[in-house]
mmCIF file of C-alpha atoms in Angstrom:
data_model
loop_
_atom_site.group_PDB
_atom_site.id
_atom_site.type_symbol
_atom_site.label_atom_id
_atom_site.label_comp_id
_atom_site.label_asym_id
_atom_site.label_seq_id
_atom_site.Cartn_x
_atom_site.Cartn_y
_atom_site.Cartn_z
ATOM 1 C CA UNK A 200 -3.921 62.261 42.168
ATOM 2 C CA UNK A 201 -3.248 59.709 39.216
ATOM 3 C CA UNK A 202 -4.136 56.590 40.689
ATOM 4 C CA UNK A 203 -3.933 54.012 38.027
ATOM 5 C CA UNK A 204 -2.797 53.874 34.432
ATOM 6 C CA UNK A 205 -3.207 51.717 31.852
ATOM 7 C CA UNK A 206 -1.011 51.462 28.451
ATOM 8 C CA UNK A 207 1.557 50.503 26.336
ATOM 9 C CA UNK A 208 4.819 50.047 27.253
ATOM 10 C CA UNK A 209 7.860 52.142 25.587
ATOM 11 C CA UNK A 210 10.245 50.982 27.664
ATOM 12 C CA UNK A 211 11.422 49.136 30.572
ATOM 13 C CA UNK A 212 14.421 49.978 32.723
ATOM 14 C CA UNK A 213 15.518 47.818 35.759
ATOM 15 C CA UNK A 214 13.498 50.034 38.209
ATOM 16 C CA UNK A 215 11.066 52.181 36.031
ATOM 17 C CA UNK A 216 8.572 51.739 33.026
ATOM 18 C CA UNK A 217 7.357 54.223 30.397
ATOM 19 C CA UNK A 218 3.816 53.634 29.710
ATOM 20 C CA UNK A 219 1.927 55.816 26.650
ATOM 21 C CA UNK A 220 -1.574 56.264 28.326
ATOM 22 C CA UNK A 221 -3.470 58.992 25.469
ATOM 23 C CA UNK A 222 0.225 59.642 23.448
ATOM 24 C CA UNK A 223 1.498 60.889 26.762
ATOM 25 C CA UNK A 224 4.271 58.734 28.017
ATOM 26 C CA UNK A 225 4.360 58.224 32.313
ATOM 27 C CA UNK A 226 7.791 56.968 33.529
ATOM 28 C CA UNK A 227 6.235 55.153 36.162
ATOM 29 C CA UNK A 228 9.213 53.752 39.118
ATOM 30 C CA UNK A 229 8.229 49.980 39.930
ATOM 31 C CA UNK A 230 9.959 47.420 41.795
ATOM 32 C CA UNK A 231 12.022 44.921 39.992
ATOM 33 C CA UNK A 232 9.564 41.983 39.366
ATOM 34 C CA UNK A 233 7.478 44.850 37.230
ATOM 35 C CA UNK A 234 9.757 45.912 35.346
ATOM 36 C CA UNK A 235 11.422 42.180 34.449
ATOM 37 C CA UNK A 236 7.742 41.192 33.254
ATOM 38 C CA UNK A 237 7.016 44.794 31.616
ATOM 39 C CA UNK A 238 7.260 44.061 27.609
ATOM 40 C CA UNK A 239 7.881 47.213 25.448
ATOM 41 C CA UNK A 240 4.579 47.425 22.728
ATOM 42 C CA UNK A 241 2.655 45.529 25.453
ATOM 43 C CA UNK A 242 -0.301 46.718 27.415
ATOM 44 C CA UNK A 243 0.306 47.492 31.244
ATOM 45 C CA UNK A 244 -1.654 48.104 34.030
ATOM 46 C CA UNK A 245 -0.519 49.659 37.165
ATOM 47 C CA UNK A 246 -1.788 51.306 40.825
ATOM 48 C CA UNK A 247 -0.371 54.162 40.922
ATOM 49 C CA UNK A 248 0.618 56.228 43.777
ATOM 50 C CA UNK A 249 1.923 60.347 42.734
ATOM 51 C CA UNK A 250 4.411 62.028 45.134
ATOM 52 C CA UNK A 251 4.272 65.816 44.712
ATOM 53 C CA UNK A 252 7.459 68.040 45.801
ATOM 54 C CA UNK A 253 8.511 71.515 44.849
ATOM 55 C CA UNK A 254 10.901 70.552 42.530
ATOM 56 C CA UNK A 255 9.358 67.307 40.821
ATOM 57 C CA UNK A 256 6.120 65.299 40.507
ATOM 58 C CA UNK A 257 7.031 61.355 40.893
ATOM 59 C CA UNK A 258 4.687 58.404 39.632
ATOM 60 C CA UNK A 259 5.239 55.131 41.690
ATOM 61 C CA UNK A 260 3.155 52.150 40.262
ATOM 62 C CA UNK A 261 2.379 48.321 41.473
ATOM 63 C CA UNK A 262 0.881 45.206 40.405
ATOM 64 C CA UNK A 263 -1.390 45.142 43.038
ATOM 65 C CA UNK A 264 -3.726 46.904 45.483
ATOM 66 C CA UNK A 265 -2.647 45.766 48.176
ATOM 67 C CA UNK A 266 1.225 46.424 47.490
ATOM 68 C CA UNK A 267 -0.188 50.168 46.700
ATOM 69 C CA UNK A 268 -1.820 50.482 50.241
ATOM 70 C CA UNK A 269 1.737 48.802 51.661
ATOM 71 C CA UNK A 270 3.277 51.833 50.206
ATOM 72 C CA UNK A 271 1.339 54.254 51.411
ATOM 73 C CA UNK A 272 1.142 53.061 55.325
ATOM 74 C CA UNK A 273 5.584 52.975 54.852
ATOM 75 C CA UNK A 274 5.456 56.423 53.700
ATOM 76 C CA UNK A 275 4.100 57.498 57.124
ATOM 77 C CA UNK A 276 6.650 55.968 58.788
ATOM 78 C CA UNK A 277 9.135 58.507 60.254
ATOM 79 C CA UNK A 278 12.718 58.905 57.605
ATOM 80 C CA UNK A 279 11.179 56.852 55.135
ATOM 81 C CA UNK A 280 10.369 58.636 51.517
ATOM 82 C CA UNK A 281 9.203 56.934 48.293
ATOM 83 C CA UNK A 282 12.318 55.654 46.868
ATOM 84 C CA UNK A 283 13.169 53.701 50.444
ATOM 85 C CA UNK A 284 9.024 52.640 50.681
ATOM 86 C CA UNK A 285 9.565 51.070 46.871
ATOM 87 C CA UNK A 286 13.192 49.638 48.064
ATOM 88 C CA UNK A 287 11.385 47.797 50.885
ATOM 89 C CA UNK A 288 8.858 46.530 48.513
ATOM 90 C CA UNK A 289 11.162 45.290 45.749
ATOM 91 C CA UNK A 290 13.095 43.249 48.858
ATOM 92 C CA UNK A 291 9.930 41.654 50.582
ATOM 93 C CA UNK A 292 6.737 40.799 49.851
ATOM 94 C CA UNK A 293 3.583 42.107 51.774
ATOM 95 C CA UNK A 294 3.365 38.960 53.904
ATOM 96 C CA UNK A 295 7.162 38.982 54.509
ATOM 97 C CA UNK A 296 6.630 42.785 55.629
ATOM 98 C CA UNK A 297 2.722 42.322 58.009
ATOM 99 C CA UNK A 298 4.628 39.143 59.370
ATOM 100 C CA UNK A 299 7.820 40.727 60.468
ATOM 101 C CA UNK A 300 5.586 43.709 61.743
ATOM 102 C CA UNK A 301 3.862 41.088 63.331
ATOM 103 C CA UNK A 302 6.355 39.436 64.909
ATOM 104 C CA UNK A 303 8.048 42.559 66.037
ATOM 105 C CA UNK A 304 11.428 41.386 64.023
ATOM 106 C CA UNK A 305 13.033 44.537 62.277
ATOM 107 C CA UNK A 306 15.698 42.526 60.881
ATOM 108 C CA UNK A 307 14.260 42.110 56.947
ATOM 109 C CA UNK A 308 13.738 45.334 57.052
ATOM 110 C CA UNK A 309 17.755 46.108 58.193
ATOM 111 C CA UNK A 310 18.838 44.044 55.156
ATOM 112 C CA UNK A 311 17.094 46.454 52.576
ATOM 113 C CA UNK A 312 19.603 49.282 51.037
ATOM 114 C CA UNK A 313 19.358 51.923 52.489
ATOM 115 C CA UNK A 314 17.301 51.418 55.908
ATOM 116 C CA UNK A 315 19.271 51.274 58.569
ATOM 117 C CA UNK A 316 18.593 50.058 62.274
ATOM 118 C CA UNK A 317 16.686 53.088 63.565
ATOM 119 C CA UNK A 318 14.695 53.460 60.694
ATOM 120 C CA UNK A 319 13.943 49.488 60.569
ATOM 121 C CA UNK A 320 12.674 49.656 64.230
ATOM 122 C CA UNK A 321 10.751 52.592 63.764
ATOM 123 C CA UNK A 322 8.963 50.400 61.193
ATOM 124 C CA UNK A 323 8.024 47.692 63.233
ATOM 125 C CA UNK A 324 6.970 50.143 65.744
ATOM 126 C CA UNK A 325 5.087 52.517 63.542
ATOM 127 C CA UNK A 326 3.390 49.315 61.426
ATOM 128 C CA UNK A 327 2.049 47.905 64.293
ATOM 129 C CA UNK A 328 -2.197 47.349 63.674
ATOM 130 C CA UNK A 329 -1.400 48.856 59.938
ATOM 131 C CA UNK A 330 -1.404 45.452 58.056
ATOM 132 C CA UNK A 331 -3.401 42.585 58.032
ATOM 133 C CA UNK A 332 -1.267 39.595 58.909
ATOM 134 C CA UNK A 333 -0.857 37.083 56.446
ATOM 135 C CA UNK A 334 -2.440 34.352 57.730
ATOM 136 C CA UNK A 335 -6.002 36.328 58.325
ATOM 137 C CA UNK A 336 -5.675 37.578 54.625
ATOM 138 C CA UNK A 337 -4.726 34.090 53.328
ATOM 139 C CA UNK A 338 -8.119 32.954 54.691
ATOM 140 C CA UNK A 339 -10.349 34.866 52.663
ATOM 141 C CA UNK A 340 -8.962 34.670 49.366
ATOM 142 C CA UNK A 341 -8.745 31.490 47.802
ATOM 143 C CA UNK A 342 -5.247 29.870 47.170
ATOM 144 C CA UNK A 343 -3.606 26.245 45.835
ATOM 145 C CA UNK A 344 -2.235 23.597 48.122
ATOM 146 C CA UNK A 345 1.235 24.235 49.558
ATOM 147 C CA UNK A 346 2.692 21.492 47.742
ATOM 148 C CA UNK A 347 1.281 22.631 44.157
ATOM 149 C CA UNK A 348 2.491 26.429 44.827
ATOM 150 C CA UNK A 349 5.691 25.182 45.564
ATOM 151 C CA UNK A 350 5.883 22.764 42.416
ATOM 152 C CA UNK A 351 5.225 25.868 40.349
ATOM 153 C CA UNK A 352 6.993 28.429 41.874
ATOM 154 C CA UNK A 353 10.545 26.324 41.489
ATOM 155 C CA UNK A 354 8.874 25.647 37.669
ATOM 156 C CA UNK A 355 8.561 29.502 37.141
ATOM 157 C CA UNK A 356 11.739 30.591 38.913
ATOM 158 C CA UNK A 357 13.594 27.892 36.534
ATOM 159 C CA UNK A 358 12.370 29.707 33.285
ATOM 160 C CA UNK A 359 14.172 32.451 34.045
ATOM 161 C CA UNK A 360 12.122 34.654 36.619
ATOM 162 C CA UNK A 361 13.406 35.698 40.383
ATOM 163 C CA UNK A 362 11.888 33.838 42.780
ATOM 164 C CA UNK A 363 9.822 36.857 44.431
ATOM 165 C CA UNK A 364 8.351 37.623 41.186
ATOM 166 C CA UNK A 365 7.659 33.864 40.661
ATOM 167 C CA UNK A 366 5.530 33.277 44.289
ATOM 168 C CA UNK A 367 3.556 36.523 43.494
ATOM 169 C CA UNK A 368 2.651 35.491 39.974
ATOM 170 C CA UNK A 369 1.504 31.679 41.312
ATOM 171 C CA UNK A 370 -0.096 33.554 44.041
ATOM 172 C CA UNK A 371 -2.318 35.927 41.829
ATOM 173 C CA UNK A 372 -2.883 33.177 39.312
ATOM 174 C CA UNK A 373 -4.299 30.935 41.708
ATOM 175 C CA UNK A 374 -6.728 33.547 43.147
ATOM 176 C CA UNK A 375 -8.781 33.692 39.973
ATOM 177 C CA UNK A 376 -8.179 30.192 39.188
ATOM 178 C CA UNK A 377 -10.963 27.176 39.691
ATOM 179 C CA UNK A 378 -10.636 24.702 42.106
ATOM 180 C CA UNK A 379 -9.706 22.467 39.708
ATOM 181 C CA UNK A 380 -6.586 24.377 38.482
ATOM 182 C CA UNK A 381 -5.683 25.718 41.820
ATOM 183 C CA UNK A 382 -5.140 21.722 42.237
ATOM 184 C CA UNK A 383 -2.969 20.699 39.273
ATOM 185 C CA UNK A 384 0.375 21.577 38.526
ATOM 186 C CA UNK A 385 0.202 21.929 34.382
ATOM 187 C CA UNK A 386 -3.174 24.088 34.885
ATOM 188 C CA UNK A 387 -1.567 26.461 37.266
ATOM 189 C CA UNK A 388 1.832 26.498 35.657
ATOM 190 C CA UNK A 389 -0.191 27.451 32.535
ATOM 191 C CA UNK A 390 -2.480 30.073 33.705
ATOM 192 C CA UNK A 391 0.846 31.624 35.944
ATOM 193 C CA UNK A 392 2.821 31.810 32.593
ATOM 194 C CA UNK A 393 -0.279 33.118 30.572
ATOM 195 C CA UNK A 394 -0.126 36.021 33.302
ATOM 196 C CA UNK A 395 3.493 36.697 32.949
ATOM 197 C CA UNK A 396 4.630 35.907 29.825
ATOM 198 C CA UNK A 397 7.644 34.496 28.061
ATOM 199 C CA UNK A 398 10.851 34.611 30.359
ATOM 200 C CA UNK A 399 13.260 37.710 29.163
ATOM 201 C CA UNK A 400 15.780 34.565 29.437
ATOM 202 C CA UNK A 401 13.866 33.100 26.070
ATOM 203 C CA UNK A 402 11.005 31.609 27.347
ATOM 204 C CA UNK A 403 9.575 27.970 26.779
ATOM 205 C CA UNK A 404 6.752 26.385 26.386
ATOM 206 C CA UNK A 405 4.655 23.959 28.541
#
């Protein structure tokens, strides 16, 4: 099982990544937000998950941990494979997906490509006391005030970045941030575009 590489990039496509790990290139499949902040001569690290069939080994990789794990509780789920776990996971993020779950609502699942009704009930159904819900995970990690993360988010998503890929970034930057920064709006804008780098839109500086 490869479970994690770490490399330069060679390329990034709209849904995958080549990543030379040892002068061997992995095309790696991602979700979106990956791939938009993937730069080509730039080092990447990703959790990687390997599906093995007959006719084809598969690398799926993640920014996260806990988007990893996500994957791998879908792909129990009866008539969902890799491609539709990683379609779910492009659409929502992991609290959008352990609070519908939660909630016993199968309709964000409905609107991804490619799940239909059945499968998006079996979901729900098949989830249930899988994932931590979001609001006993948001209380042991440490996170900026609502009004900051929103500040920042609309600050990221207006250099160019979608909006997903924008709250995750702010999310993860304010986890290893001090108290301090998690409180200001220049500190964690700064630290959030450190993590991301410039905007594929051209970028600018703060």
């Amino acid at each position: 099982m490869i479970s994690s590489v770490r490399g330069t990039v060679l390329h990034a496509g709209l849904d995958a990544v080549v990543v030379e790990v040892s002068g061997v290139g992995f095309s790696v499949a991602v979700p979106p937000d990956v791939a938009r902040t993937a730069r080509p001569g730039h080092e990447l690290f990703l959790h990687t998950h390997l599906v093995v069939r007959e006719d084809a080994l598969s690398l799926f990789g993640f920014a996260s941990r806990d988007e990893l794990d996500v994957f791998g509780v879908l792909l129990g789920v009866s008539g969902v494979g890799p491609k539709s776990a990683l379609g779910i996971l492009s659409v929502l993020t992991i609290d959008q997906i352990a609070a519908a779950v939660d909630g016993e609502d199968d309709t964000p699942f409905r609107k991804v490509s490619g799940i239909g009704p059945k499968t998006a009930k079996l979901i729900v159904l098949q989830l249930q006391g899988k994932l931590q819900a979001p609001a006993v995970r948001d209380a042991t990690r440490p996170s900026a005030p609502a009004s900051v993360t929103a500040q920042v988010t609309a600050a990221v998503a207006g250099l160019g970045w979608p909006e997903r890929t924008a709250a995750d970034a702010v999310e993860r930057a304010a986890e290893g941030a001090s108290d301090d920064d998690r409180s200001s709006v220049q500190a964690l804008l700064r630290l959030t575009l450190a993590a991301l780098g410039p905007a594929r839109t051209g970028g600018a500086r703060v």
